[in-house]
mmCIF file of C-alpha atoms in Angstrom:
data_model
loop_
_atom_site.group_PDB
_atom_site.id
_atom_site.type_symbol
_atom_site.label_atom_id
_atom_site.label_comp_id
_atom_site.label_asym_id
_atom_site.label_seq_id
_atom_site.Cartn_x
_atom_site.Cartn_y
_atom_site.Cartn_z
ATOM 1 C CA UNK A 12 -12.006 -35.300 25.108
ATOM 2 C CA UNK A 13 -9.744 -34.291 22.408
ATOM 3 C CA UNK A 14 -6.729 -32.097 23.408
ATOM 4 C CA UNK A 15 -7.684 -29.585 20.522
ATOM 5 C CA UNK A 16 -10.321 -27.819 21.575
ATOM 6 C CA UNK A 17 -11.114 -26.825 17.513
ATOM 7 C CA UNK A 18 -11.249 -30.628 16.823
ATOM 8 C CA UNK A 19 -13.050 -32.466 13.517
ATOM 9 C CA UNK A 20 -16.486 -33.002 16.421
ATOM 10 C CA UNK A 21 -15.732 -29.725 17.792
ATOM 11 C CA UNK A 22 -19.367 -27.604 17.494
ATOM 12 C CA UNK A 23 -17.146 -24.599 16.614
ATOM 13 C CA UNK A 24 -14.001 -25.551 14.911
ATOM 14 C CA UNK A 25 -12.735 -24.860 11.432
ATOM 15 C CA UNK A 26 -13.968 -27.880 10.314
ATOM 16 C CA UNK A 27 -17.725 -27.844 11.090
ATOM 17 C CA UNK A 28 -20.127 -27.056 8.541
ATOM 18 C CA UNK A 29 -21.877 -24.735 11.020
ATOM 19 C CA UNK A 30 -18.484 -22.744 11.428
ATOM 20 C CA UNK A 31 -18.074 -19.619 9.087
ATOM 21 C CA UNK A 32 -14.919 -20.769 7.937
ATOM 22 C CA UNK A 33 -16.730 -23.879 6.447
ATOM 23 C CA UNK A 34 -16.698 -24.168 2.610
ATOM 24 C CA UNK A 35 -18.646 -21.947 1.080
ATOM 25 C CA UNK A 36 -19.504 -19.994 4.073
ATOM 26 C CA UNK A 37 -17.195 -16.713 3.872
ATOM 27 C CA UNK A 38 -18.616 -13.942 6.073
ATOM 28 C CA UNK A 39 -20.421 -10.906 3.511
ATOM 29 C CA UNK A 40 -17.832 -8.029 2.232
ATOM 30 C CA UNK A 41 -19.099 -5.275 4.320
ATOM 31 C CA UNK A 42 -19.125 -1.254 3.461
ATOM 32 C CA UNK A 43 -16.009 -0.624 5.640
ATOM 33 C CA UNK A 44 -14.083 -3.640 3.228
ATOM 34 C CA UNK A 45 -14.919 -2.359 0.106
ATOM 35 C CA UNK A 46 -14.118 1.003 1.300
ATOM 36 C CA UNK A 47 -10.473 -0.499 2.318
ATOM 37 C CA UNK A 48 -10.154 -1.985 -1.111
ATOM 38 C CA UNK A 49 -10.886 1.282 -2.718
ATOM 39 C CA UNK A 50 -8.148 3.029 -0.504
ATOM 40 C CA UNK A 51 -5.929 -0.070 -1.509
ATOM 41 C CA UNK A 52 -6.114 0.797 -4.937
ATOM 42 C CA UNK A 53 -6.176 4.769 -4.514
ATOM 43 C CA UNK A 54 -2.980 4.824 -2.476
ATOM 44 C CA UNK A 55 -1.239 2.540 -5.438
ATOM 45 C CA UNK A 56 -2.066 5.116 -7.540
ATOM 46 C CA UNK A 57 -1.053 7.816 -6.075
ATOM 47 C CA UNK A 58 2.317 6.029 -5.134
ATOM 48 C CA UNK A 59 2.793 5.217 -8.893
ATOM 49 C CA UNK A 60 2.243 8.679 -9.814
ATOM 50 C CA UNK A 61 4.644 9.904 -6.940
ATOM 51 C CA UNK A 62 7.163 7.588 -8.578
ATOM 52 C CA UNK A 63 6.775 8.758 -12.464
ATOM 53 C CA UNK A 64 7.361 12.222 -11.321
ATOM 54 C CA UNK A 65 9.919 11.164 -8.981
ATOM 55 C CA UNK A 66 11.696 9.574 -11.960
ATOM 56 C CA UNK A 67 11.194 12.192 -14.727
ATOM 57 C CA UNK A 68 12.752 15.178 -12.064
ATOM 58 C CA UNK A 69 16.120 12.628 -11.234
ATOM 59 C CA UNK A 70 16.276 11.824 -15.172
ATOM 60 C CA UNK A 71 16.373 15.160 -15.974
ATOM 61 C CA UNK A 72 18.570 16.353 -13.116
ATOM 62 C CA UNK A 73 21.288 13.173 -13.693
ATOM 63 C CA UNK A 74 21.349 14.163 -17.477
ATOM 64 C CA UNK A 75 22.299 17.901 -16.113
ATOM 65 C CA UNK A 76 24.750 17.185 -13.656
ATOM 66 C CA UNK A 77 27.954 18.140 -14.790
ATOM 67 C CA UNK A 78 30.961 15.999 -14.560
ATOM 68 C CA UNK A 79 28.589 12.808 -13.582
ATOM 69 C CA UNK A 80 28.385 10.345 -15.881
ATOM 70 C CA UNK A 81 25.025 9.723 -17.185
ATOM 71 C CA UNK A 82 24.057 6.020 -18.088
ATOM 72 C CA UNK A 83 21.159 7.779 -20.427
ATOM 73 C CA UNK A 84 17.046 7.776 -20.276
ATOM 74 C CA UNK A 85 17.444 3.612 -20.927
ATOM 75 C CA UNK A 86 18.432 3.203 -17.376
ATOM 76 C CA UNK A 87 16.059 5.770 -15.957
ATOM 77 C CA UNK A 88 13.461 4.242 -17.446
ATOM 78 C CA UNK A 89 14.598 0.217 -17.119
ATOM 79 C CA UNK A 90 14.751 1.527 -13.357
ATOM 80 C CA UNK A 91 11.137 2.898 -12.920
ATOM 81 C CA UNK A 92 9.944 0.209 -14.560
ATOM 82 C CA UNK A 93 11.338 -2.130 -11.910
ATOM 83 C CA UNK A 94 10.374 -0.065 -9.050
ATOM 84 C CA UNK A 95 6.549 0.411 -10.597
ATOM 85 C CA UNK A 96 6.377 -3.250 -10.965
ATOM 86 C CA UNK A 97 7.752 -3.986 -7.443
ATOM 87 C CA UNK A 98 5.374 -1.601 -5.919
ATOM 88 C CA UNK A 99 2.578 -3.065 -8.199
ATOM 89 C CA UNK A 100 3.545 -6.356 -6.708
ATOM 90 C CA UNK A 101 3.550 -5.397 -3.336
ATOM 91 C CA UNK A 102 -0.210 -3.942 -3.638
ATOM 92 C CA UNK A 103 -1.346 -7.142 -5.296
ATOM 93 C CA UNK A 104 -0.227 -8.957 -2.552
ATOM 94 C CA UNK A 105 -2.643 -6.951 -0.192
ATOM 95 C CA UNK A 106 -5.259 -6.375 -2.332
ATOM 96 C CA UNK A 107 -6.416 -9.465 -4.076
ATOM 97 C CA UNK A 108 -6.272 -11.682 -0.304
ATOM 98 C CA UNK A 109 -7.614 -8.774 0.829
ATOM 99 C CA UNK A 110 -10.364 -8.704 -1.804
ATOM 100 C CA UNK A 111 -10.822 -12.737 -0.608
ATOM 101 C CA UNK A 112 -11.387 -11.449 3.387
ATOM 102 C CA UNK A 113 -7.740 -12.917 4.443
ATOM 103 C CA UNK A 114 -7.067 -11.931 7.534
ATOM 104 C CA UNK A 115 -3.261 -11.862 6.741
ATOM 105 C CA UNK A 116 -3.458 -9.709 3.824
ATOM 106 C CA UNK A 117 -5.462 -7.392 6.525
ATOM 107 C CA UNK A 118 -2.305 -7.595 9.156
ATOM 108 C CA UNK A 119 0.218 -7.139 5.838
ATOM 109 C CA UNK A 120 -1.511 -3.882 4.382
ATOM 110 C CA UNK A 121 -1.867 -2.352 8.065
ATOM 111 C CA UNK A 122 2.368 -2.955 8.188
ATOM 112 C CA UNK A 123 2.837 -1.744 4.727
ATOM 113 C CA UNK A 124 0.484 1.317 5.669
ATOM 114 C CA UNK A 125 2.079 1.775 8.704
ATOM 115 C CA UNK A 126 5.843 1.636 7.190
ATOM 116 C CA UNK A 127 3.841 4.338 3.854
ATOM 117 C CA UNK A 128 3.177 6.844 6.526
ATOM 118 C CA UNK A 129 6.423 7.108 8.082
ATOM 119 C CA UNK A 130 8.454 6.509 5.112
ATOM 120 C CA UNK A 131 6.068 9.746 3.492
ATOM 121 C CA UNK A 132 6.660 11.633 6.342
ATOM 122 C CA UNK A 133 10.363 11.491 6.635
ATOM 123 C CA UNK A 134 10.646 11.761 2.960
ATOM 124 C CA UNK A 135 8.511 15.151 3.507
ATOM 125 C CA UNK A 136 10.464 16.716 6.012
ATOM 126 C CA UNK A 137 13.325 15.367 4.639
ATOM 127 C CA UNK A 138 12.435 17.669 1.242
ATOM 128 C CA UNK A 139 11.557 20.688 3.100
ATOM 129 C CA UNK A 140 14.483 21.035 5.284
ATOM 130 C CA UNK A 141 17.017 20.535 2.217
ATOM 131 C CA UNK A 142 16.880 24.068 0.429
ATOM 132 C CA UNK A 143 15.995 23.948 -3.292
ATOM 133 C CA UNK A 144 18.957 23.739 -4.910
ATOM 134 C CA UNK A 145 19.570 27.476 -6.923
ATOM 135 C CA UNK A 146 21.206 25.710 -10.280
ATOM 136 C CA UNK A 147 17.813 23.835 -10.994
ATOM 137 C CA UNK A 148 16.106 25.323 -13.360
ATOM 138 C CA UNK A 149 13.324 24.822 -16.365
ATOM 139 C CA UNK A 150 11.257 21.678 -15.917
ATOM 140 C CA UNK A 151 13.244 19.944 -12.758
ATOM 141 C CA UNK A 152 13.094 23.502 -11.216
ATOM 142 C CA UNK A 153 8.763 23.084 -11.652
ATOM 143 C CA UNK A 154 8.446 19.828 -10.729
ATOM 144 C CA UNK A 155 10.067 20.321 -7.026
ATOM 145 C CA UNK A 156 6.371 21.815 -5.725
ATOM 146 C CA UNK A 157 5.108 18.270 -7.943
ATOM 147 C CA UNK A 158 6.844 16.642 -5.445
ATOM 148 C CA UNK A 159 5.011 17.363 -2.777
ATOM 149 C CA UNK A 160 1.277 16.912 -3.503
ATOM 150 C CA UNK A 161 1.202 13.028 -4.259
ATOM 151 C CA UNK A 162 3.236 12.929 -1.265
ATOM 152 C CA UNK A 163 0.537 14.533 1.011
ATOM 153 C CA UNK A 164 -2.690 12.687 -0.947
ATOM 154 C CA UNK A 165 -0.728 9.740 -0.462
ATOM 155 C CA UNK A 166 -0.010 10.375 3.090
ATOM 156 C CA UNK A 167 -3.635 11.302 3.428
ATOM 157 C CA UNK A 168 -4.781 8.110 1.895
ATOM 158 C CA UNK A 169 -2.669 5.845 3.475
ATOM 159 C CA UNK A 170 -3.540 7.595 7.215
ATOM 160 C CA UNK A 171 -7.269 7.029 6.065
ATOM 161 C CA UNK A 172 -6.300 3.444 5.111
ATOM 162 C CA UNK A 173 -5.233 2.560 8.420
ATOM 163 C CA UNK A 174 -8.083 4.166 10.188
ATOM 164 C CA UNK A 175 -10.465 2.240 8.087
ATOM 165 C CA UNK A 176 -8.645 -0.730 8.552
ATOM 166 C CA UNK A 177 -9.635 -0.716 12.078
ATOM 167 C CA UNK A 178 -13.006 -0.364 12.225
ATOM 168 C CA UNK A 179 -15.181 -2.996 13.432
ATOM 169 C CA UNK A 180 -17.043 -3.793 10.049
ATOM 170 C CA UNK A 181 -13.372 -4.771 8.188
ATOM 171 C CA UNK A 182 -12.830 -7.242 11.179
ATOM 172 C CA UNK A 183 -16.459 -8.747 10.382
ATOM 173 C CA UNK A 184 -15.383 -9.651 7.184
ATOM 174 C CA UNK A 185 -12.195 -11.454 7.709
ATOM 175 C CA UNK A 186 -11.867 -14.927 7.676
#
């Protein structure tokens, strides 16, 4: 008897070709995955569009400011660029293992969910218990309700997300 009890004879191991890890064999995508998948990709955009308006209110408000120095609309927009990409990467790195049934990329979006809720909610309350400031005006003095409503789809999404994630028929299609 083999001290592995997932050995190469094993009837039930990895390594079987009766076992649904076995090449070839991955378990079908069921409704709850592709459901997850579309969440996946509905929370990115909402966080990209959170971030674009994010970055047009703080370029607007840093050019404002007076007696700040400004490094101009080249560094606002080098910097959004970063942060889109970063947060593109970070999706991609869910979504296509995710799209494959890995198991990992399951236990990664349910932390980066997780850590998208509370980071939304504390960036919420964190905007509605700082008074608007009175000097804001024209478009940055607009945008401060735009601030808010990707927030809450997001937070919407991303709550959804996790309670999808969970569901019996995601776990079915792991591998």
């Amino acid at each position: 008897m083999s001290q592995y009890p997932y050995g190469p004879h094993s009837a039930h191991g990895p390594g079987t070709p009766g076992s649904p890890w076995a090449a070839g064999r991955i378990p079908p995508a069921t409704p709850d995955l592709r459901l997850l998948l579309k969440l996946t990709m509905a929370s990115f955009a909402l966080s990209v569009l959170g971030s674009l308006i994010g970055y047009a209110a703080s370029s607007e408000q840093l050019a404002a400011a007076p007696g700040v120095p400004f490094l101009g609309t080249g560094f606002v927009l080098a910097s959004a660029v970063l942060g889109i990409g970063i947060n593109a990467g970070l999706y991609a790195l869910v979504y296509f293992p995710l799209r494959e049934q890995r198991q990992w990329a399951w236990i990664l979006g349910i932390v980066f969910a997780s850590l998208a809720v509370l980071g939304t909610l504390v960036n919420v309350v964190l905007f509605l218990a700082v008074p608007a400031v009175p000097a804001m005006s024209g478009v940055q003095g607009a945008m401060q309700p735009l601030y808010l409503l990707p927030a809450a789809l997001k937070l919407v999404v991303d709550v959804v997300w996790l309670v999808v994630a969970v569901r019996p028929g995601v776990r079915a299609a792991l591998r």
